[in-house]
Short mmCIF file of C-alpha atoms in Angstrom, two decimals:
data_model
loop_
_atom_site.label_atom_id
_atom_site.label_comp_id
_atom_site.label_asym_id
_atom_site.label_seq_id
_atom_site.Cartn_x
_atom_site.Cartn_y
_atom_site.Cartn_z
CA MET A 161 28.94 8.28 7.46
CA GLU A 162 25.95 6.40 5.90
CA ILE A 163 24.84 7.91 2.79
CA SER A 164 20.98 8.69 2.56
CA PRO A 165 19.14 6.70 -0.02
CA SER A 166 17.50 8.50 -2.91
CA LYS A 167 13.80 9.24 -3.04
CA SER A 168 13.55 7.13 -6.07
CA SER A 169 15.04 4.15 -4.34
CA ILE A 170 12.91 4.37 -1.27
CA LEU A 171 9.64 4.83 -3.22
CA GLY A 172 10.73 2.06 -5.74
CA ALA A 173 11.13 -0.31 -2.76
CA LEU A 174 7.99 0.66 -0.99
CA SER A 175 5.98 0.37 -4.25
CA GLN A 176 6.13 -3.38 -3.36
CA ALA A 177 3.66 -2.58 -0.61
CA LEU A 178 1.31 -0.97 -3.07
CA ASP A 179 1.50 -4.09 -5.24
CA LEU A 180 0.24 -6.04 -2.24
CA VAL A 181 -2.74 -3.85 -1.63
CA GLU A 182 -3.70 -3.94 -5.23
CA GLY A 183 -3.45 -7.75 -5.34
CA GLN A 184 -0.51 -7.76 -7.81
CA PRO A 185 2.57 -9.86 -7.90
CA GLU A 186 5.66 -8.41 -6.32
CA GLY A 187 7.41 -5.80 -8.58
CA HIS A 188 4.35 -4.77 -10.61
CA ALA A 189 4.74 -1.06 -10.20
CA LEU A 190 8.48 -1.20 -10.98
CA ARG A 191 7.86 -3.31 -14.19
CA ALA A 192 5.20 -0.89 -15.25
CA ALA A 193 7.59 2.00 -14.53
CA ARG A 194 10.23 0.34 -16.63
CA LEU A 195 7.84 0.10 -19.42
CA ALA A 196 6.57 3.69 -19.06
CA MET A 197 10.14 4.96 -19.11
CA ARG A 198 10.84 3.04 -22.40
CA ILE A 199 7.69 4.57 -23.97
CA GLY A 200 8.74 8.06 -22.64
CA ARG A 201 12.12 7.63 -24.41
CA GLU A 202 10.41 6.58 -27.69
CA ILE A 203 8.19 9.68 -27.71
CA GLY A 204 11.10 12.00 -26.73
CA LEU A 205 10.01 13.08 -23.23
CA PRO A 206 12.55 15.53 -21.83
CA ASP A 207 14.40 14.36 -18.63
CA SER A 208 12.30 16.35 -16.20
CA THR A 209 9.15 15.04 -17.48
CA ALA A 210 10.59 11.44 -17.52
CA GLU A 211 11.39 11.94 -13.84
CA ASP A 212 7.81 12.94 -13.21
CA LEU A 213 6.70 9.85 -15.10
CA PHE A 214 8.84 7.57 -13.04
CA PHE A 215 7.53 8.87 -9.76
CA ALA A 216 3.97 8.75 -11.00
CA SER A 217 4.49 5.14 -12.02
CA VAL A 218 5.84 3.90 -8.76
CA ILE A 219 3.20 5.63 -6.54
CA LYS A 220 0.26 5.30 -8.97
CA ASP A 221 -1.45 2.75 -6.46
CA SER A 222 -0.82 4.86 -3.36
CA GLY A 223 -4.66 5.49 -3.10
CA CYS A 224 -5.48 1.84 -3.52
CA SER A 225 -6.06 1.09 0.28
CA ASN A 226 -8.64 3.87 0.38
CA ASN A 227 -11.13 1.68 -1.65
CA SER A 228 -10.28 -1.58 -0.01
CA VAL A 229 -13.20 -1.54 2.43
CA ARG A 230 -15.62 -0.50 -0.27
CA ILE A 231 -14.56 -3.32 -2.60
CA GLN A 232 -14.72 -5.81 0.18
CA LYS A 233 -18.26 -4.83 0.98
CA ILE A 234 -19.24 -5.04 -2.65
CA PHE A 235 -17.86 -8.57 -3.32
CA GLY A 236 -17.29 -10.00 0.10
CA GLY A 237 -14.47 -12.45 0.71
CA ASP A 238 -10.82 -11.44 -0.05
CA GLU A 239 -10.94 -8.13 -1.98
CA LEU A 240 -7.32 -8.63 -3.03
CA LEU A 241 -8.50 -11.50 -5.32
CA SER A 242 -11.21 -9.23 -6.81
CA LYS A 243 -8.71 -6.44 -7.35
CA ARG A 244 -6.38 -8.65 -9.19
CA ALA A 245 -8.99 -10.35 -11.29
CA VAL A 246 -10.67 -7.18 -12.57
CA LYS A 247 -7.46 -6.15 -14.29
CA PHE A 248 -8.01 -8.86 -16.75
CA ILE A 249 -11.42 -7.90 -18.00
CA ASP A 250 -12.73 -5.04 -20.01
CA TRP A 251 -14.90 -3.37 -17.15
CA THR A 252 -16.29 -0.83 -19.60
CA SER A 253 -18.32 -3.75 -21.10
CA PRO A 254 -21.59 -4.30 -19.26
CA VAL A 255 -21.74 -7.97 -20.17
CA GLU A 256 -18.12 -8.54 -18.90
CA SER A 257 -18.87 -6.51 -15.72
CA VAL A 258 -21.99 -8.58 -14.88
CA LYS A 259 -20.10 -11.83 -15.56
CA PHE A 260 -17.25 -10.65 -13.30
CA ALA A 261 -19.79 -9.74 -10.51
CA PHE A 262 -21.44 -13.11 -10.71
CA LYS A 263 -18.06 -14.99 -10.60
CA HIS A 264 -16.30 -12.95 -7.82
CA THR A 265 -19.03 -12.02 -5.51
CA GLU A 266 -18.99 -14.31 -2.32
CA ARG A 267 -16.51 -16.64 -4.03
CA GLY A 268 -16.80 -20.22 -2.58
CA GLN A 269 -20.05 -19.32 -0.75
CA SER A 270 -23.52 -20.57 -1.50
CA MET A 271 -25.66 -19.21 -4.43
CA VAL A 272 -28.02 -17.64 -1.71
CA ALA A 273 -25.11 -15.70 -0.26
CA LYS A 274 -23.98 -14.67 -3.72
CA LEU A 275 -27.31 -13.46 -4.83
CA ARG A 276 -27.93 -11.67 -1.55
CA ARG A 277 -24.70 -9.79 -1.79
CA MET A 278 -25.29 -8.88 -5.48
CA ALA A 279 -28.81 -7.64 -4.65
CA SER A 280 -27.50 -5.33 -2.07
CA ASN A 281 -25.19 -3.80 -4.73
CA LEU A 282 -27.88 -3.16 -7.29
CA GLY A 283 -26.89 -0.30 -9.73
CA PRO A 284 -25.10 0.12 -13.05
CA PRO A 285 -21.75 -1.68 -12.86
CA LYS A 286 -20.00 1.43 -14.47
CA GLN A 287 -21.19 3.58 -11.52
CA VAL A 288 -19.60 1.18 -9.03
CA MET A 289 -16.27 1.34 -10.92
CA ILE A 290 -16.53 5.04 -11.09
CA GLU A 291 -17.12 5.19 -7.26
CA VAL A 292 -14.14 2.90 -6.24
CA THR A 293 -11.85 4.45 -8.84
CA GLU A 294 -12.55 8.03 -7.66
CA ALA A 295 -11.71 6.97 -4.06
CA ARG A 296 -8.40 5.52 -5.35
CA CYS A 297 -7.30 8.14 -7.64
CA THR A 298 -8.35 11.13 -5.70
CA ARG A 299 -6.45 9.90 -2.58
CA GLY A 300 -3.46 8.86 -4.71
CA ALA A 301 -3.36 12.45 -6.00
CA GLU A 302 -3.34 13.77 -2.39
CA ILE A 303 -0.57 11.45 -1.53
CA ALA A 304 1.59 12.71 -4.47
CA ARG A 305 0.97 16.35 -3.31
CA MET A 306 1.91 15.26 0.28
CA LEU A 307 5.20 13.88 -0.96
CA GLY A 308 6.01 17.19 -2.55
CA PHE A 309 5.65 16.15 -6.18
CA SER A 310 4.65 18.62 -8.87
CA PRO A 311 1.05 18.97 -10.08
CA VAL A 312 2.11 16.96 -13.18
CA VAL A 313 2.65 13.88 -10.91
CA ALA A 314 -0.51 14.43 -9.01
CA ASP A 315 -2.67 14.80 -12.18
CA ALA A 316 -1.09 11.69 -13.66
CA VAL A 317 -2.05 9.56 -10.56
CA ARG A 318 -5.55 11.22 -10.56
CA ASN A 319 -6.27 10.25 -14.14
CA ILE A 320 -4.60 6.84 -14.68
CA ASP A 321 -7.90 5.02 -15.24
CA GLU A 322 -9.21 7.38 -17.80
CA HIS A 323 -9.48 5.85 -21.31
CA TRP A 324 -8.87 7.32 -24.76
CA ASP A 325 -12.50 7.07 -25.79
CA GLY A 326 -14.04 8.71 -22.70
CA ASN A 327 -15.29 5.47 -21.26
CA GLY A 328 -12.73 5.47 -18.36
CA ALA A 329 -13.20 6.47 -14.69
CA PRO A 330 -13.73 8.41 -12.71
CA PHE A 331 -14.09 11.65 -14.69
CA GLU A 332 -14.90 10.09 -18.13
CA ILE A 333 -12.51 12.69 -19.95
CA ARG A 334 -11.23 11.59 -23.29
CA GLN A 335 -8.15 11.93 -25.68
CA ASP A 336 -6.05 15.03 -25.08
CA GLU A 337 -8.08 15.98 -22.17
CA ILE A 338 -6.40 13.21 -20.31
CA PRO A 339 -2.80 14.19 -19.15
CA LEU A 340 -0.08 12.52 -21.21
CA LEU A 341 1.59 10.80 -18.30
CA ALA A 342 -1.74 9.37 -17.26
CA ARG A 343 -2.21 7.99 -20.78
CA ILE A 344 1.07 6.33 -20.61
CA ILE A 345 0.56 4.73 -17.25
CA CYS A 346 -2.93 3.57 -18.21
CA LEU A 347 -1.29 1.47 -21.04
CA THR A 348 1.70 0.29 -19.04
CA GLN A 349 -0.07 -0.80 -15.82
CA THR A 350 -2.46 -2.90 -17.86
CA PHE A 351 0.29 -4.13 -20.32
CA GLU A 352 2.40 -5.26 -17.31
CA VAL A 353 -0.49 -7.24 -15.75
CA PHE A 354 -1.01 -9.30 -19.01
CA ALA A 355 2.70 -9.64 -19.82
CA THR A 356 3.58 -11.01 -16.33
CA THR A 357 0.58 -13.38 -16.28
CA PHE A 358 0.22 -14.54 -19.91
CA GLY A 359 3.46 -13.43 -21.60
CA VAL A 360 4.40 -10.57 -23.74
CA ASP A 361 2.72 -11.64 -26.87
CA ALA A 362 -0.61 -11.78 -24.95
CA ALA A 363 -0.01 -8.35 -23.68
CA TYR A 364 0.52 -7.07 -27.26
CA THR A 365 -2.65 -8.73 -28.34
CA MET A 366 -4.62 -7.05 -25.58
CA MET A 367 -3.02 -3.67 -26.35
CA GLU A 368 -4.01 -4.02 -30.03
CA THR A 369 -7.59 -4.92 -29.12
CA ARG A 370 -7.95 -1.87 -26.88
CA CYS A 371 -6.13 0.68 -29.17
CA GLY A 372 -8.31 3.62 -29.72
CA THR A 373 -10.63 2.69 -26.86
CA TRP A 374 -8.64 2.37 -23.72
CA PHE A 375 -5.35 3.47 -25.11
CA ASP A 376 -3.87 6.56 -27.05
CA PRO A 377 -3.05 5.16 -30.52
CA ASP A 378 0.18 7.24 -30.70
CA LEU A 379 1.31 5.51 -27.42
CA VAL A 380 0.41 2.09 -28.80
CA GLN A 381 2.62 2.84 -31.88
CA ALA A 382 5.48 3.69 -29.58
CA CYS A 383 5.08 0.40 -27.82
CA ARG A 384 5.01 -1.51 -31.13
CA SER A 385 8.31 0.20 -32.01
CA PHE A 386 10.34 -1.99 -29.55
CA ARG A 387 8.45 -5.35 -29.69
CA THR A 388 11.40 -7.04 -31.17
CA ASP A 389 13.81 -5.57 -28.60
CA THR A 390 14.89 -8.79 -27.20
CA ALA A 391 17.39 -7.26 -24.67
CA PHE A 392 14.59 -5.01 -23.22
CA TRP A 393 12.16 -7.81 -22.74
CA ASN A 394 14.79 -10.16 -21.29
CA SER A 395 15.45 -7.45 -18.72
CA PHE A 396 11.79 -6.56 -18.24
CA GLY A 397 11.48 -8.32 -14.83
CA ASP A 398 14.39 -6.34 -13.31
CA GLU A 399 12.71 -4.89 -10.34
CA SER A 400 15.57 -2.58 -9.44
CA SER A 401 14.41 1.12 -9.41
CA ASP A 402 18.13 1.93 -9.78
CA ALA A 403 18.14 0.18 -13.20
CA ILE A 404 15.19 1.92 -14.28
CA ALA A 405 16.58 5.37 -13.38
CA ASP A 406 20.16 4.93 -14.68
CA ALA A 407 19.55 7.36 -17.51
CA LEU A 408 18.18 10.12 -15.22
CA PRO A 409 21.04 11.14 -12.89
CA HIS A 410 18.77 13.42 -10.70
CA LEU A 411 16.80 10.39 -9.50
CA GLY A 412 19.96 8.97 -7.73
CA GLU A 413 20.32 12.06 -5.53
CA SER A 414 20.26 11.49 -1.84
CA ALA A 415 16.96 12.28 -0.13
CA MET A 416 16.87 14.92 2.68
CA ASP A 417 15.72 13.68 6.01
CA ALA A 418 12.59 15.78 5.59
CA ASP A 419 11.81 13.89 2.38
CA ILE A 420 12.28 10.54 4.01
CA ASP A 421 10.09 11.62 6.94
CA LYS A 422 7.28 12.69 4.46
CA ILE A 423 7.50 9.32 2.84
CA CYS A 424 6.94 7.48 6.07
CA GLU A 425 4.14 9.79 7.10
CA ALA A 426 2.40 9.26 3.65
CA PHE A 427 2.79 5.46 3.93
CA ALA A 428 1.34 5.54 7.38
CA LEU A 429 -1.78 7.03 5.87
CA ILE A 430 -1.89 4.43 3.09
CA ILE A 431 -1.52 1.64 5.74
CA ASP A 432 -4.25 2.99 8.10
CA ALA A 433 -6.76 3.46 5.16
CA LYS A 434 -6.79 -0.43 4.70
CA SER A 435 -9.45 -0.78 7.46
CA SER A 436 -12.00 1.45 8.74
CA PHE A 437 -10.92 0.69 12.27
CA THR A 438 -7.33 1.74 11.94
CA SER A 439 -7.50 5.50 11.22
CA GLU A 440 -4.46 7.34 12.48
CA HIS A 441 -3.30 4.10 14.35
CA SER A 442 0.28 4.28 13.02
CA ALA A 443 0.56 8.00 13.99
CA ARG A 444 -0.80 7.34 17.45
CA VAL A 445 1.48 4.33 17.97
CA THR A 446 4.34 6.50 16.86
CA GLN A 447 3.35 9.33 19.29
CA TYR A 448 3.21 6.75 22.15
CA ALA A 449 6.50 5.15 21.30
CA LEU A 450 8.24 8.61 21.19
CA GLN A 451 6.80 9.54 24.61
CA LEU A 452 8.22 6.29 26.04
CA GLY A 453 11.53 6.87 24.14
CA HIS A 454 11.95 10.22 25.74
CA TRP A 455 10.91 8.72 29.16
CA PHE A 456 13.87 6.22 28.63
CA GLY A 457 16.23 9.03 27.57
CA ILE A 458 16.87 7.51 24.21
CA GLY A 459 19.03 9.69 21.92
CA LYS A 460 18.14 11.55 18.85
CA THR A 461 19.26 9.05 16.17
CA ARG A 462 17.31 6.20 17.89
CA LEU A 463 14.31 8.35 18.20
CA GLN A 464 14.39 9.13 14.50
CA THR A 465 14.59 5.24 13.79
CA LEU A 466 11.80 4.69 16.32
CA ARG A 467 9.54 7.28 14.65
CA ARG A 468 10.02 5.85 11.14
CA ALA A 469 9.57 2.40 12.29
CA GLY A 470 6.40 3.33 14.24
CA LEU A 471 4.91 4.91 11.15
CA LEU A 472 5.70 1.97 8.95
CA HIS A 473 5.32 -1.00 11.43
CA ASP A 474 2.05 -2.25 9.94
CA ILE A 475 2.95 -1.81 6.23
CA GLY A 476 2.72 -5.59 5.88
CA LYS A 477 -1.01 -5.42 6.66
CA LEU A 478 -1.42 -4.09 3.18
CA GLY A 479 -1.15 -7.76 2.14
CA VAL A 480 -3.95 -8.95 4.44
CA SER A 481 -7.46 -9.10 3.20
CA THR A 482 -9.75 -6.40 4.57
CA GLY A 483 -12.37 -9.12 5.09
CA ILE A 484 -10.11 -10.43 7.78
CA LEU A 485 -9.16 -7.09 9.18
CA GLU A 486 -12.84 -6.06 9.42
CA LYS A 487 -14.28 -9.29 10.65
CA PRO A 488 -16.55 -8.68 13.64
CA GLY A 489 -15.96 -12.11 15.24
CA LYS A 490 -13.06 -14.27 16.27
CA LEU A 491 -10.62 -15.13 13.46
CA ASP A 492 -10.37 -18.91 12.58
CA ASP A 493 -6.98 -20.60 12.54
CA ASP A 494 -6.35 -19.90 8.88
CA GLU A 495 -7.23 -16.28 9.16
CA PHE A 496 -5.13 -15.74 12.23
CA ALA A 497 -2.16 -17.45 10.58
CA HIS A 498 -2.58 -14.97 7.66
CA VAL A 499 -2.56 -12.19 10.07
CA LYS A 500 0.52 -13.45 11.73
CA LEU A 501 2.46 -13.07 8.46
CA HIS A 502 2.08 -9.24 8.27
CA PRO A 503 5.23 -8.40 10.36
CA LYS A 504 7.19 -10.79 7.97
CA TYR A 505 5.67 -8.78 5.06
CA SER A 506 6.75 -5.60 6.75
CA PHE A 507 10.28 -6.89 7.02
CA ASP A 508 10.39 -8.10 3.39
CA ILE A 509 9.23 -4.62 2.20
CA LEU A 510 11.31 -2.53 4.46
CA LYS A 511 14.58 -4.44 4.06
CA ARG A 512 14.51 -3.45 0.33
CA VAL A 513 15.02 0.31 1.13
CA PRO A 514 18.71 1.08 1.30
CA SER A 515 19.90 1.93 4.87
CA PHE A 516 16.43 0.93 6.31
CA ASP A 517 17.83 -2.25 7.84
CA SER A 518 17.39 -1.04 11.49
CA ILE A 519 13.84 0.35 10.66
CA ALA A 520 12.93 -3.12 9.12
CA GLU A 521 14.18 -5.03 12.21
CA LEU A 522 12.34 -2.80 14.61
CA ALA A 523 9.10 -2.43 12.65
CA SER A 524 8.76 -6.18 11.99
CA ALA A 525 9.33 -7.20 15.56
CA HIS A 526 6.21 -5.45 17.10
CA HIS A 527 4.37 -8.67 17.83
CA GLU A 528 7.31 -10.37 19.67
CA ARG A 529 6.94 -11.31 23.35
CA LEU A 530 9.41 -11.57 26.10
CA ASP A 531 8.27 -15.17 26.74
CA GLY A 532 9.12 -16.05 23.10
CA ARG A 533 5.41 -16.73 22.23
CA GLY A 534 5.11 -13.82 19.79
CA TYR A 535 5.51 -13.69 16.10
CA TRP A 536 6.85 -13.71 13.38
CA ARG A 537 10.43 -14.81 14.51
CA GLY A 538 9.45 -15.94 18.13
CA LEU A 539 12.34 -13.87 19.64
CA ALA A 540 12.46 -13.95 23.54
CA GLY A 541 14.12 -12.05 26.44
CA GLY A 542 17.50 -10.62 25.56
CA GLU A 543 16.83 -11.07 21.85
CA ILE A 544 14.26 -8.23 21.97
CA SER A 545 15.73 -4.73 22.30
CA LEU A 546 14.45 -1.86 24.25
CA ASP A 547 13.30 -0.11 21.22
CA VAL A 548 11.23 -3.22 20.20
CA ARG A 549 9.67 -3.45 23.65
CA ILE A 550 8.77 0.17 23.49
CA LEU A 551 7.05 -0.20 20.08
CA THR A 552 5.16 -3.33 21.20
CA THR A 553 4.00 -1.58 24.24
CA ALA A 554 2.70 1.35 22.28
CA ASP A 555 1.07 -0.77 19.55
CA VAL A 556 -0.97 -2.78 21.98
CA PHE A 557 -1.94 0.20 24.18
CA ASP A 558 -3.38 1.94 21.05
CA ALA A 559 -5.11 -1.19 19.82
CA LEU A 560 -6.97 -1.67 23.12
CA THR A 561 -7.86 2.05 23.44
CA ALA A 562 -9.22 2.13 19.83
CA GLU A 563 -12.47 0.81 18.59
CA ARG A 564 -12.26 -2.54 16.86
CA PRO A 565 -14.82 -4.54 14.67
CA TYR A 566 -15.30 -7.01 17.65
CA ARG A 567 -15.38 -4.54 20.65
CA ALA A 568 -15.64 -0.97 21.59
CA ALA A 569 -12.66 1.27 22.56
CA MET A 570 -11.27 0.77 26.16
CA SER A 571 -10.27 3.47 28.51
CA ALA A 572 -6.62 4.01 29.09
CA ASP A 573 -6.91 2.59 32.65
CA ALA A 574 -8.84 -0.35 31.46
CA ALA A 575 -6.14 -1.16 28.68
CA LEU A 576 -3.37 -1.03 31.24
CA VAL A 577 -5.23 -3.41 33.52
CA ILE A 578 -5.38 -5.92 30.82
CA MET A 579 -1.68 -5.25 29.79
CA GLU A 580 -0.55 -5.78 33.48
CA ARG A 581 -1.74 -9.37 33.18
CA ASP A 582 1.15 -9.91 30.86
CA ARG A 583 3.83 -7.93 32.71
CA GLY A 584 7.07 -9.65 32.21
CA THR A 585 5.75 -12.22 29.81
CA ALA A 586 4.46 -10.11 26.82
CA PHE A 587 5.42 -6.65 27.94
CA ASP A 588 8.49 -5.10 29.53
CA PRO A 589 7.71 -4.06 33.11
CA ASP A 590 9.51 -0.83 32.67
CA CYS A 591 7.61 0.10 29.52
CA LEU A 592 4.36 -0.49 31.38
CA ASP A 593 5.58 1.74 34.24
CA ALA A 594 6.60 4.41 31.61
CA VAL A 595 2.96 4.21 30.13
CA ARG A 596 1.58 4.97 33.56
CA ASP A 597 4.07 7.77 34.26
CA CYS A 598 3.28 9.29 30.92
CA LEU A 599 -0.44 9.13 31.43
CA PHE A 600 -0.11 10.53 34.94
CA ALA A 601 1.97 13.48 33.71
CA GLU A 602 -0.52 14.16 30.88
CA ARG A 603 -3.40 14.23 33.35
CA ALA A 604 -1.57 16.48 35.76
CA MET A 605 -0.70 18.89 32.98
CA SER A 606 -4.46 18.80 31.88
CA LEU A 607 -5.70 19.64 35.39
CA ALA A 608 -3.19 22.42 35.74
CA ALA A 609 -4.40 23.99 32.50
#
């Protein structure tokens, strides 16, 4: 019997998706968690609090998709580049904030476009930061509660961008008003960005510069205490959540099915928040897919896999620019090529989760076509399982019946007319028949009521 993965290993693996949406290199959250756990050990955190620190560290960016649309509207272009670049400046400085805005607004566009966009965003730079940070942190805390974590974890995620001197965001609280775990993560997430990009020495220099302003001096001292620990820094790039959690046995306990389902449901919300046009898309696709699965008489275990794959099928879209996802017109070749990578991103993320192999295969195949003209693998005919055919049909049906930036939502009947044109080429004929039967049954029940 297959052993269920631990909650820590699932969230550690899925944190790679949160790295994508925040514009960070793969493994950012896990490296920051590794550093946080070391600081926790230096200051003598008890095991239960250290466990809270680990989980708060790996889900710290779970609200980041919630501000993607807003950031893209502020700066234009690829918001992932803006999100990454802002980590290297002291955004509490008005001078640095203005320089950042001038450099990153409408990058690569004309001066007229740049100035027009900047004029539309007039207002104190700090206020803009507070706005986008509040959207991120509030949503992140909600996700933490949804996952069943303690208020300690939720409070840490809500306050990770508060600064020791009170000039952080979004609540501008200071010193001991900021929860301890939030103070630790504020330091470690920034330290990791500098260490990974410029090296550990540069990260220590940044930390000293911001000691007493951004960072708690006592935590800075704790971080200083292992600067010469060569073994630690040599292993700093280890992205295994198991390696981080070795000293905390409870983190390795197998997750219950209900816990895994909650994680999938939470990440569906994170995924769908990336664009203003995909609200509840993953939940609806899952609902349609399960209806079709029942129509085909699929068993309980396969239905469970289909449900989880449906909720997570678009997780790779967290690595696609919101500017592309929200574009009102036709995508150019480069933009479409980028979009076509998202199923591969989904596979790369999900395959990291222990025992999620079948979910990764199914979720990442939702743009394959029977005629082999789909993506990302170009599978065809018998290479495409019934479960994939079901998920593909459900995904396209929902996409057509939902509003998109380039068109209004279609009726179910109009969507099926369009899908029928690709009967046997893109879509399995039996799946299309199942959609019609399910719709007919729903209408009959509605009339009877």
